[in-house]
Coordinates of C-alpha atoms (C1' of nucleotides) in Angstrom, one line a residue:
Chain A
M1 CA 196.5 58.3 32.8
V2 CA 193.1 60.1 33.5
R3 CA 193.0 62.8 35.6
V4 CA 189.8 64.3 36.8
R5 CA 188.0 66.3 39.5
Y6 CA 185.8 68.1 41.2
A7 CA 186.7 71.4 42.5
P8 CA 183.6 72.5 44.0
S9 CA 182.7 75.5 45.8
P10 CA 182.1 74.2 49.3
T11 CA 179.1 77.1 49.7
G12 CA 176.8 74.8 51.7
H13 CA 174.5 71.9 50.0
I14 CA 175.2 70.6 46.8
H15 CA 173.2 71.4 44.3
V16 CA 171.8 68.2 42.6
G17 CA 173.0 69.4 39.2
N18 CA 177.6 70.1 40.6
A19 CA 176.1 66.4 42.0
R20 CA 175.9 65.4 38.8
T21 CA 179.2 66.2 37.4
A22 CA 180.9 64.8 40.5
I23 CA 179.2 61.5 39.6
F24 CA 180.5 61.6 36.3
N25 CA 184.1 62.7 36.9
Y26 CA 183.4 60.1 39.4
L27 CA 182.1 58.0 37.0
Y28 CA 184.6 58.3 34.6
A29 CA 187.7 57.9 36.8
R30 CA 186.5 54.8 37.9
H31 CA 186.5 53.7 34.5
E32 CA 188.9 54.9 33.1
A33 CA 191.5 53.1 36.0
G34 CA 192.6 56.3 36.0
T35 CA 192.7 59.1 39.6
F36 CA 189.3 61.5 41.2
L37 CA 190.9 64.4 42.6
M38 CA 189.0 67.4 45.4
R39 CA 189.9 70.1 45.0
L40 CA 188.1 73.3 47.3
D41 CA 187.8 76.3 45.4
D42 CA 187.0 78.6 48.5
T43 CA 187.9 82.2 47.8
D44 CA 184.9 82.9 48.2
L45 CA 185.6 83.5 51.5
E46 CA 182.0 84.7 53.2
R47 CA 181.3 81.6 52.0
S48 CA 183.1 79.2 52.1
T49 CA 182.8 78.7 55.9
E50 CA 184.1 75.7 57.8
E51 CA 180.1 74.7 58.3
N52 CA 179.1 75.0 54.5
I53 CA 182.6 72.9 53.8
D54 CA 181.1 69.8 55.8
S55 CA 177.6 69.9 54.9
M56 CA 179.3 69.8 51.4
L57 CA 181.5 66.8 52.8
E58 CA 177.9 65.1 54.3
D59 CA 176.8 65.7 51.2
I60 CA 179.5 63.9 48.7
R61 CA 180.4 60.7 50.6
W62 CA 176.6 60.6 52.2
L63 CA 176.3 59.9 47.8
G64 CA 179.0 58.0 48.2
V65 CA 181.3 59.3 45.9
D66 CA 185.5 59.0 47.7
W67 CA 187.9 61.4 45.5
D68 CA 192.0 59.3 45.7
E69 CA 193.8 63.2 45.8
G70 CA 193.0 66.4 47.6
Y71 CA 191.5 68.2 49.9
L72 CA 191.7 65.8 53.0
K73 CA 193.7 63.1 51.4
G74 CA 196.7 64.7 51.0
G75 CA 198.4 63.9 47.9
D76 CA 201.3 65.5 45.2
Y77 CA 199.9 68.3 43.8
G78 CA 198.7 70.3 46.6
P79 CA 197.7 72.6 48.6
Y80 CA 193.7 71.2 47.7
R81 CA 192.8 74.4 48.9
E82 CA 192.2 77.6 46.5
T83 CA 192.7 79.7 49.3
E84 CA 196.2 78.3 50.6
R85 CA 197.9 77.9 46.5
K86 CA 197.9 82.3 46.4
P87 CA 201.8 81.8 46.7
L88 CA 201.9 79.6 42.9
Y89 CA 199.1 81.6 41.8
D90 CA 202.0 84.4 42.0
T91 CA 205.2 83.0 40.7
Y92 CA 202.7 82.3 38.4
I93 CA 201.3 86.2 37.7
R94 CA 205.1 87.3 38.0
Q95 CA 206.6 84.3 34.6
L96 CA 203.1 86.2 32.6
L97 CA 204.4 90.1 33.5
D98 CA 207.9 89.1 33.0
E99 CA 207.2 87.9 29.6
D100 CA 205.2 90.5 28.8
K101 CA 202.3 88.4 28.5
A102 CA 200.7 89.9 30.4
Y103 CA 200.3 94.0 31.7
R104 CA 199.6 95.4 34.9
C105 CA 196.1 98.1 34.0
F106 CA 196.4 101.3 36.0
C107 CA 192.9 102.4 34.9
T108 CA 190.6 103.0 37.9
K109 CA 186.8 100.7 38.2
G110 CA 185.9 104.6 37.0
D111 CA 188.0 105.2 33.8
V112 CA 186.6 101.7 33.2
E113 CA 182.6 102.1 33.7
E114 CA 183.2 104.7 31.9
D115 CA 184.9 103.0 28.6
R116 CA 182.0 101.0 29.4
R117 CA 179.1 103.0 29.2
K118 CA 180.6 105.1 26.0
A119 CA 180.1 101.3 24.3
D120 CA 176.4 101.0 25.3
E121 CA 175.6 104.7 24.0
E122 CA 177.7 103.6 20.5
H123 CA 175.7 100.3 20.6
R124 CA 179.0 98.2 20.4
A125 CA 180.3 95.8 23.4
Y126 CA 182.3 96.3 25.3
R127 CA 186.2 96.1 25.4
Y128 CA 189.1 97.0 27.1
T129 CA 190.4 100.1 26.2
G130 CA 193.5 98.5 25.9
R131 CA 195.2 102.3 27.8
C132 CA 197.3 100.8 29.9
A133 CA 198.7 98.1 27.4
H134 CA 201.5 99.4 26.4
L135 CA 202.8 101.7 28.9
S136 CA 206.6 102.5 29.0
Q137 CA 208.7 100.5 31.1
T138 CA 209.6 104.4 33.1
D139 CA 206.4 104.8 33.3
V140 CA 205.6 101.1 34.9
A141 CA 207.6 102.2 37.0
A142 CA 207.3 105.4 37.9
R143 CA 203.3 104.7 38.8
L144 CA 204.4 101.2 41.1
A145 CA 207.0 103.8 43.4
N146 CA 203.6 106.7 43.7
G147 CA 202.0 103.6 45.0
D148 CA 199.2 103.7 42.3
P149 CA 197.4 100.4 42.7
Y150 CA 196.8 98.0 39.1
V151 CA 195.3 94.2 38.5
V152 CA 196.8 92.6 35.6
R153 CA 195.5 92.1 32.2
L154 CA 196.5 89.5 29.5
R155 CA 198.1 90.0 26.7
I156 CA 194.2 88.4 23.8
P157 CA 196.4 87.2 20.6
A158 CA 194.1 87.7 17.8
E159 CA 194.3 84.2 16.7
D160 CA 190.3 82.0 17.5
V161 CA 190.0 79.2 19.7
V162 CA 188.8 75.9 18.6
V163 CA 187.1 73.9 21.9
H164 CA 187.5 70.3 21.7
D165 CA 184.2 69.2 23.2
L166 CA 184.0 64.9 23.5
I167 CA 180.1 66.2 24.4
R168 CA 179.9 68.9 22.0
G169 CA 182.3 68.5 18.6
E170 CA 184.2 71.9 18.4
V171 CA 183.9 74.9 19.3
T172 CA 184.5 77.5 17.7
F173 CA 185.4 81.5 19.0
K174 CA 187.5 84.0 17.3
A175 CA 190.2 86.8 18.4
E176 CA 187.7 89.3 17.9
E177 CA 185.5 88.6 21.1
F178 CA 187.8 88.7 23.9
D179 CA 189.7 91.6 25.4
D180 CA 192.7 91.8 27.4
F181 CA 190.8 90.9 30.2
V182 CA 191.6 90.8 34.4
I183 CA 193.1 87.7 36.3
A184 CA 194.3 89.5 39.0
R185 CA 192.8 92.2 41.3
Q186 CA 194.7 95.3 42.5
N187 CA 194.4 93.4 46.0
G188 CA 196.2 90.9 43.8
I189 CA 193.8 88.4 44.4
P190 CA 193.4 86.4 41.2
I191 CA 190.3 85.9 39.1
Y192 CA 188.4 82.1 39.3
N193 CA 189.2 81.6 35.3
Y194 CA 192.9 81.8 35.8
A195 CA 193.1 80.6 39.1
T196 CA 191.3 77.1 37.7
V197 CA 193.9 77.1 35.3
V198 CA 196.9 77.6 37.5
D199 CA 195.6 75.0 39.1
D200 CA 194.8 72.5 36.8
A201 CA 197.8 72.4 35.3
L202 CA 199.6 72.4 38.2
M203 CA 197.3 69.0 39.0
H204 CA 198.2 67.1 35.8
I205 CA 195.0 67.7 35.4
T206 CA 193.8 65.9 31.5
H207 CA 189.5 65.6 31.7
I208 CA 187.6 68.4 32.8
I209 CA 183.6 67.2 33.1
R210 CA 181.6 70.3 34.2
A211 CA 178.4 72.0 33.2
E212 CA 177.8 73.8 30.3
E213 CA 178.1 77.0 31.6
H214 CA 181.5 77.2 31.5
L215 CA 181.8 77.5 27.9
S216 CA 181.5 80.5 27.2
N217 CA 184.8 80.8 29.4
T218 CA 186.3 78.0 28.1
P219 CA 188.6 80.2 25.0
R220 CA 189.4 82.7 28.4
Q221 CA 190.8 80.1 30.1
V222 CA 192.7 78.4 26.5
F223 CA 194.1 81.7 26.5
I224 CA 195.6 81.6 30.3
Y225 CA 197.1 78.1 29.5
R226 CA 198.8 78.8 26.2
A227 CA 200.3 81.7 27.2
L228 CA 201.9 79.9 30.8
G229 CA 202.4 77.1 27.5
F230 CA 201.0 74.5 30.3
D231 CA 199.1 71.6 27.9
V232 CA 195.6 72.4 27.3
P233 CA 193.7 70.0 28.8
Q234 CA 190.3 68.2 27.2
F235 CA 186.7 69.5 27.5
A236 CA 183.2 67.7 28.3
H237 CA 180.2 70.2 28.5
V238 CA 178.1 68.2 30.1
S239 CA 174.7 70.2 29.6
L240 CA 172.8 72.0 32.9
I241 CA 169.7 70.9 35.4
L242 CA 166.6 71.9 34.8
A243 CA 163.0 72.5 36.5
P244 CA 159.6 71.6 35.9
D245 CA 159.3 75.1 33.2
H246 CA 163.2 74.9 32.4
S247 CA 164.7 78.0 34.1
K248 CA 167.8 77.1 36.2
L249 CA 166.9 74.0 38.5
S250 CA 167.2 76.5 42.5
K251 CA 165.6 77.0 45.3
R252 CA 162.3 79.0 44.4
H253 CA 161.4 75.0 43.0
G254 CA 162.0 73.0 46.0
A255 CA 164.2 70.6 46.9
V256 CA 167.7 70.9 45.3
S257 CA 170.1 70.0 46.7
V258 CA 171.5 66.4 47.9
G259 CA 170.4 67.1 51.6
D260 CA 167.7 67.9 50.8
Y261 CA 166.1 64.6 49.2
R262 CA 168.4 63.0 52.4
L263 CA 165.7 64.9 54.9
E264 CA 162.6 64.1 52.4
G265 CA 163.5 60.3 52.6
Y266 CA 165.3 59.3 49.4
L267 CA 167.9 56.9 49.0
P268 CA 171.5 57.4 47.4
E269 CA 171.3 55.2 46.0
A270 CA 167.8 56.2 44.0
L271 CA 169.4 60.1 43.3
V272 CA 172.5 58.1 41.8
N273 CA 170.6 56.5 39.7
Y274 CA 168.4 58.8 39.1
L275 CA 170.7 61.6 38.2
V276 CA 173.1 60.5 36.4
L277 CA 169.8 59.3 33.8
L278 CA 169.5 63.1 33.8
G279 CA 171.5 63.1 30.5
W280 CA 173.7 60.0 30.3
S281 CA 172.1 57.5 28.3
P282 CA 173.8 53.4 28.5
K283 CA 174.1 51.4 24.7
D284 CA 170.9 49.5 26.5
D285 CA 167.7 49.8 27.3
R286 CA 168.1 49.2 31.4
E287 CA 167.8 52.0 33.7
F288 CA 169.2 50.3 37.2
F289 CA 172.4 50.2 37.7
T290 CA 174.7 50.0 40.3
V291 CA 177.5 52.0 40.8
D292 CA 180.0 49.7 40.2
E293 CA 177.5 49.2 37.1
L294 CA 177.4 51.7 36.6
V295 CA 181.9 52.7 36.6
K296 CA 181.6 49.4 34.0
E297 CA 179.5 51.1 31.3
F298 CA 179.8 54.7 32.0
T299 CA 181.6 57.1 28.8
L300 CA 181.6 60.6 28.2
E301 CA 179.6 59.7 24.2
G302 CA 177.2 58.0 26.2
V303 CA 176.1 61.7 27.1
G304 CA 173.7 63.9 26.2
K305 CA 173.5 67.5 24.4
S306 CA 170.8 69.5 26.2
G307 CA 169.1 69.4 29.1
A308 CA 167.5 68.1 31.0
V309 CA 164.7 69.0 33.2
F310 CA 164.5 66.7 37.1
D311 CA 161.5 65.1 37.2
K312 CA 160.8 64.0 40.6
R313 CA 158.3 61.5 40.5
K314 CA 160.8 59.4 38.6
L315 CA 162.9 59.5 40.8
T316 CA 160.5 59.2 44.3
W317 CA 159.7 55.8 41.4
M318 CA 163.4 54.5 41.5
N319 CA 162.9 55.9 44.9
H320 CA 160.8 53.0 45.4
M321 CA 161.1 50.4 44.0
Y322 CA 164.9 51.0 45.8
L323 CA 163.3 51.6 49.1
G324 CA 161.3 47.6 48.0
R325 CA 164.4 45.6 47.8
K326 CA 166.5 47.1 50.6
P327 CA 167.0 44.9 53.8
A328 CA 164.5 46.0 55.8
A329 CA 167.7 46.4 58.6
D330 CA 169.3 48.5 55.9
I331 CA 166.1 50.9 55.8
A332 CA 166.3 50.9 59.9
A333 CA 169.6 52.3 59.7
I334 CA 169.0 54.5 58.1
L335 CA 165.5 56.3 60.2
R336 CA 167.2 55.6 63.3
R337 CA 170.1 58.8 62.0
D338 CA 168.5 60.8 60.1
F339 CA 164.7 60.8 61.4
A340 CA 166.0 60.5 65.2
K341 CA 163.2 62.6 66.8
L342 CA 160.1 60.2 64.3
Y343 CA 161.7 56.3 64.7
E344 CA 161.4 57.5 68.6
E345 CA 157.5 58.9 68.2
T346 CA 157.1 55.8 66.1
F347 CA 159.3 53.0 67.7
G348 CA 159.9 54.6 71.2
D349 CA 161.2 50.9 72.6
T350 CA 159.9 48.6 70.6
P351 CA 162.1 45.3 70.0
E352 CA 163.8 45.6 67.2
G353 CA 162.7 42.5 65.0
S354 CA 158.9 43.2 65.8
V355 CA 160.8 46.7 64.0
L356 CA 162.1 45.3 61.4
T357 CA 159.4 43.3 60.9
A358 CA 157.4 46.3 60.2
I359 CA 159.6 47.6 57.8
D360 CA 159.4 44.3 55.9
L361 CA 155.8 44.6 55.7
T362 CA 155.3 48.1 54.5
K363 CA 158.5 49.3 52.8
G364 CA 156.1 47.6 49.3
N365 CA 154.1 50.7 50.4
A366 CA 156.4 54.0 50.6
Q367 CA 157.1 56.4 48.6
V368 CA 160.0 58.6 50.6
L369 CA 161.2 56.5 54.0
P370 CA 158.8 58.9 55.6
D371 CA 155.9 56.9 54.7
L372 CA 157.6 54.6 56.7
F373 CA 156.5 55.8 59.6
A374 CA 153.1 56.3 59.4
L375 CA 152.6 52.9 57.7
A376 CA 155.0 51.0 60.0
R377 CA 153.2 52.4 62.7
N378 CA 149.6 50.5 63.2
V379 CA 151.9 47.5 62.8
V380 CA 153.8 47.8 65.4
C381 CA 151.7 50.0 68.2
Q382 CA 148.7 48.5 70.2
E383 CA 145.9 50.9 69.1
V384 CA 145.9 51.1 65.1
T385 CA 144.8 54.7 63.8
I386 CA 142.0 54.0 60.3
Q387 CA 144.2 55.7 57.7
D388 CA 141.0 57.2 55.7
E389 CA 137.3 57.5 55.7
K390 CA 136.8 55.2 52.9
S391 CA 138.9 52.1 55.0
R392 CA 136.5 52.9 58.7
E393 CA 133.4 52.5 56.3
L394 CA 134.5 49.3 54.7
V395 CA 134.4 48.2 58.9
T396 CA 130.8 49.9 59.6
A397 CA 129.2 48.8 56.7
P398 CA 127.1 45.8 57.7
E399 CA 129.3 43.5 55.6
G400 CA 132.1 45.0 57.7
K401 CA 130.3 43.8 60.6
Q402 CA 129.4 40.4 59.9
V403 CA 133.4 39.3 58.3
L404 CA 134.9 40.8 61.7
G405 CA 131.5 38.8 64.0
Y406 CA 132.9 35.7 62.7
L407 CA 136.5 36.3 63.1
V408 CA 136.1 37.1 66.9
E409 CA 133.8 34.2 67.5
H410 CA 135.8 32.2 65.6
Y411 CA 139.0 32.8 66.9
G412 CA 140.0 29.8 68.6
D413 CA 140.5 28.9 64.8
V414 CA 143.5 30.5 63.7
P415 CA 146.2 29.1 63.3
F416 CA 148.2 30.7 65.5
G417 CA 152.2 29.0 65.0
L418 CA 152.0 27.0 62.2
G419 CA 153.9 27.8 59.8
D420 CA 152.9 29.9 56.3
E421 CA 151.2 27.6 54.8
A422 CA 148.5 26.5 58.2
M423 CA 147.7 30.5 57.7
S424 CA 147.7 31.1 54.0
H425 CA 145.6 27.6 53.5
W426 CA 143.5 29.4 57.0
V427 CA 143.2 32.6 55.4
E428 CA 142.1 31.5 51.4
G429 CA 139.5 29.3 53.5
L430 CA 137.9 32.2 54.9
R431 CA 135.5 32.4 51.4
D432 CA 133.8 29.1 51.8
V433 CA 132.6 30.7 55.7
V434 CA 132.5 34.0 55.2
P435 CA 130.3 34.4 52.0
L436 CA 131.7 38.1 50.5
P437 CA 132.9 39.0 47.5
P438 CA 136.5 38.3 48.4
K439 CA 136.8 42.2 47.9
K440 CA 134.6 42.5 50.5
L441 CA 136.4 39.8 52.5
Y442 CA 139.4 40.8 53.3
H443 CA 138.7 45.0 52.9
P444 CA 137.3 45.0 56.8
I445 CA 139.6 42.5 57.9
R446 CA 142.7 45.1 56.9
V447 CA 141.4 47.8 57.6
A448 CA 140.8 46.3 60.6
L449 CA 144.6 44.9 62.3
F450 CA 146.4 48.2 59.6
G451 CA 144.0 50.6 59.8
A452 CA 144.3 50.8 55.5
K453 CA 142.3 49.5 52.8
D454 CA 145.8 48.6 51.5
G455 CA 148.5 48.0 52.2
P456 CA 150.4 44.1 53.4
E457 CA 148.4 40.9 52.8
I458 CA 146.4 39.4 54.9
V459 CA 148.1 36.4 56.3
K460 CA 152.0 38.2 56.1
L461 CA 149.3 40.5 59.1
F462 CA 148.8 37.6 60.9
L463 CA 152.2 36.0 60.8
A464 CA 153.7 39.3 62.5
L465 CA 151.1 40.0 65.4
E466 CA 150.3 38.7 68.5
P467 CA 148.0 37.5 68.5
S468 CA 146.4 39.0 71.3
V469 CA 146.8 42.1 70.0
I470 CA 145.3 41.1 66.5
L471 CA 141.9 40.0 69.0
R472 CA 141.5 43.0 70.5
R473 CA 141.9 44.7 66.8
L474 CA 139.4 42.6 65.5
E475 CA 137.5 43.2 69.1
R476 CA 138.1 47.7 68.5
A477 CA 136.6 48.0 64.7
L478 CA 133.8 45.8 65.0
A479 CA 132.7 48.2 68.4
L480 CA 133.1 51.1 65.8
Chain B
rG1 C1' 173.3 94.4 22.5
rC2 C1' 177.3 90.6 20.7
rC3 C1' 178.2 85.5 21.7
rC4 C1' 178.1 79.9 22.8
rU5 C1' 174.9 76.0 23.0
rC6 C1' 170.8 72.8 22.1
rG7 C1' 165.5 71.9 20.5
rU8 C1' 162.3 63.0 19.7
rA9 C1' 155.8 62.3 23.3
rG10 C1' 153.8 66.4 29.4
rU11 C1' 159.2 64.4 31.3
rC12 C1' 163.6 61.4 30.9
rU13 C1' 165.3 59.3 26.8
rA14 C1' 167.6 55.3 22.4
rA15 C1' 168.1 54.9 16.8
rU16 C1' 168.8 55.1 11.0
rG17 C1' 169.6 58.9 4.5
rG18 C1' 164.6 54.1 3.9
rU19 C1' 160.0 49.2 8.9
rU20 C1' 154.6 50.1 11.6
rA21 C1' 160.5 56.2 15.3
rG22 C1' 162.3 52.1 20.5
rG23 C1' 162.5 52.1 26.1
rA24 C1' 161.3 54.5 30.9
rC25 C1' 158.3 57.8 34.9
rA26 C1' 153.4 60.3 34.2
rC27 C1' 147.8 59.0 32.0
rG28 C1' 144.1 54.9 30.8
rG29 C1' 142.6 49.8 30.2
rC30 C1' 142.6 44.3 31.2
rC31 C1' 145.2 40.4 33.6
rC32 C1' 147.2 38.9 37.7
rU33 C1' 146.6 39.0 42.7
rU34 C1' 142.0 39.3 48.8
rU35 C1' 143.4 44.7 48.0
rC36 C1' 147.4 48.7 46.6
rA37 C1' 152.4 47.9 45.8
rA38 C1' 155.4 44.4 42.3
rG39 C1' 155.1 42.3 37.7
rG40 C1' 152.7 40.8 31.9
rC41 C1' 150.3 42.4 28.1
rU42 C1' 147.9 47.1 25.7
rG43 C1' 146.7 52.9 25.1
rC44 C1' 147.3 57.7 24.8
rG45 C1' 151.4 60.6 22.8
rA46 C1' 157.8 62.4 19.9
rU47 C1' 161.1 63.9 15.4
rA48 C1' 159.8 72.8 16.6
rG49 C1' 158.1 75.6 11.9
rG50 C1' 160.3 76.2 6.7
rA51 C1' 163.6 76.0 2.4
rG52 C1' 167.9 72.5 0.4
rU53 C1' 170.6 68.4 -0.6
rC54 C1' 168.7 63.2 -2.7
rC55 C1' 165.0 58.5 -6.2
rG56 C1' 164.3 59.5 -0.7
rA57 C1' 166.1 63.9 5.5
rU58 C1' 163.9 62.7 12.0
rU59 C1' 169.3 62.2 10.6
rC60 C1' 173.4 66.4 6.3
rU61 C1' 173.1 71.9 5.1
rC62 C1' 171.2 76.7 5.3
rC63 C1' 167.1 80.1 8.0
rU64 C1' 163.3 81.1 10.9
rC65 C1' 161.6 80.1 16.1
rG66 C1' 162.3 79.1 20.9
rA67 C1' 164.6 77.5 25.8
rG68 C1' 169.6 77.6 28.0
rG69 C1' 174.5 79.0 28.6
rG70 C1' 178.5 84.0 28.9
rC71 C1' 180.0 88.5 28.0
rA72 C1' 182.5 91.4 35.5
rC73 C1' 188.4 93.9 39.8
rC74 C1' 181.3 86.3 41.8
rA75 C1' 182.7 81.5 40.8

RNA sequence: GCCCUCGUAGUCUAAUGGUUAGGACACGGCCCUUUCAAGGCUGCGAUAGGAGUCCGAUUCUCCUCGAGGGCACCA
C-alpha cells in the first residue's frame, strides 16, 4: 500500500515549486490507489502562524489537492503537527542514547566555532572532532549532574550510503563525508532531518517524493532510519523549478506563489496542468489534461531529471485556452469571489444574464481573468470606451463615417429578434449595400459597438446588445 | 573548498547504438475568416565541448566546461 505525504512548512502562500511537489505526491497516491497525507512542518514557530497556515491551506485547496489523512483530517498516526510530536521525538532520542547509537555532546558553540575556524585555516572540510564521542559514563553523569547543556549527536558508522532514487537511480555517498551530526539541540528540540525521519517512519510513508534540494541530506536521513531500525522508504527527488535566469525562482522574479497566480487571474486547472508538465511528460504528445486523466497517466518514470525554467508565457497561453472553454457561469462565479471590487465596478447591478452574455462574448480573447473586465464592460455598459487610437481612427475615417451613416439611416432594417440566421444573413448582406472591402466595412462597426477593432463577431454583438443601445452607440461613434 | 545532481532549439519536453532528432510555447509566413482569438498548414531553431568504445554515439565510458543543490544547535 502506497503512502505518500506532503509536509509543508506553513510559512504563507505555497511556492509553485512546493505546489508541484504536492501535486506529484497527490497524483502518485491517486494513481497507485494509495494514501496521501498532509503533515505540518511547523517547528519554525516564528513563521508558522495561524494566518500562514490558513494561506497555505487556501492555496492547496484552490489547487484542488485534497488529502486523505493528516492535519485537520486525523488518522491513525497523529498528531500531524510536528510541534505536537515532541514526546515522540524524545522517546526515540532516548532509545538512541540507551543503545549508544547517539551520544551527548557537551561542546559549547564556542568550541565548535573554534574547530571550524581551524579546519578553515588548514583548508580541510570541517567535521566534528569527536571530542565527546567517547566520554565515560561517570563523566557524562557528572556533567549532567552539574547541569551542563548538551546536544545529541548521532554516531555515524563507517559505511557508504547508497540512496536508491526512483528518478535518479543509485546515488552513492562516501562515509567519510559525514560527521556525527546533531539530531537534538541544547533546548531539546530536534533538528529537521531527525524529526522528518521519525515522522515518516512512524506514519509508514512508503515513497518520499520531494524536491532535489533534499537529495544531499538523504544519506543523513538514511543513517537515522538505520540507527532507529526503521525501513528506509523509496525516494524520488524532483528537480527544482528555475527562474528565466536559471537561478532559484524567488520573489524578486515576480509572482512565485500559488496565491500570486490566483490574484493575477489564473485558473487552478491551468496552473495545475502547466505545473505538471514542468518536469513530467506523458507517453504521447498530449498537453491538456483533466485531473482524472493525470491520475490515470502519472508515473514517476515520466518525471525528468533536469531543472525546469518557469515560463509564464506558456502558462498564460494555457490559461487563455482554459478560459475559452470554461462556461461563462463558472467564470462569473470566480470573478465575483476573487475580484469582487472590480466586478462591482464593472458590472454593478447588471442582470446576471447580461453579464454571462458579455463573458461568453469575450472570454476567448482574455489571457487572465481581469482582462475580462476591460473586455466585457463595453458589452455591458451604456457608453463604449474606445480602447486605442487606431480603433478611433477607424470610425473617424471617411469609410467609417460611410458605414456608420448607412447603418443609422437604415437602422430599421436590422432584423432584431428574428434569430441567429437572419442576423447573420443581414450582416453578410451589408457587403452588397456598402461597397467597401470587408475590413473597412466591419471594423468601424465593431469599434462603434465594442470599442475595439478586435473582439467578438459582429453578428454576436448585434444579437447580444439591446437594440436601443446599438443605435445610440452607432450614433455616438458617428458623431466623433 | 568538499560532496551530489543535471546538461536535446530562447523555454517546456519526446525519442533512438543506425531514417529528414518528434511535439508544445514564443517568433515569422500562408490558409480559413467580417477582426482578434481559436483551428489547419508552414518556416526559423537543438543533442554544451573534447576524447574513447563501436562499422556507426545524441544515446555507453572518461575528461572539460556550464548550471543548480547540499555541506548548521534552518526547514
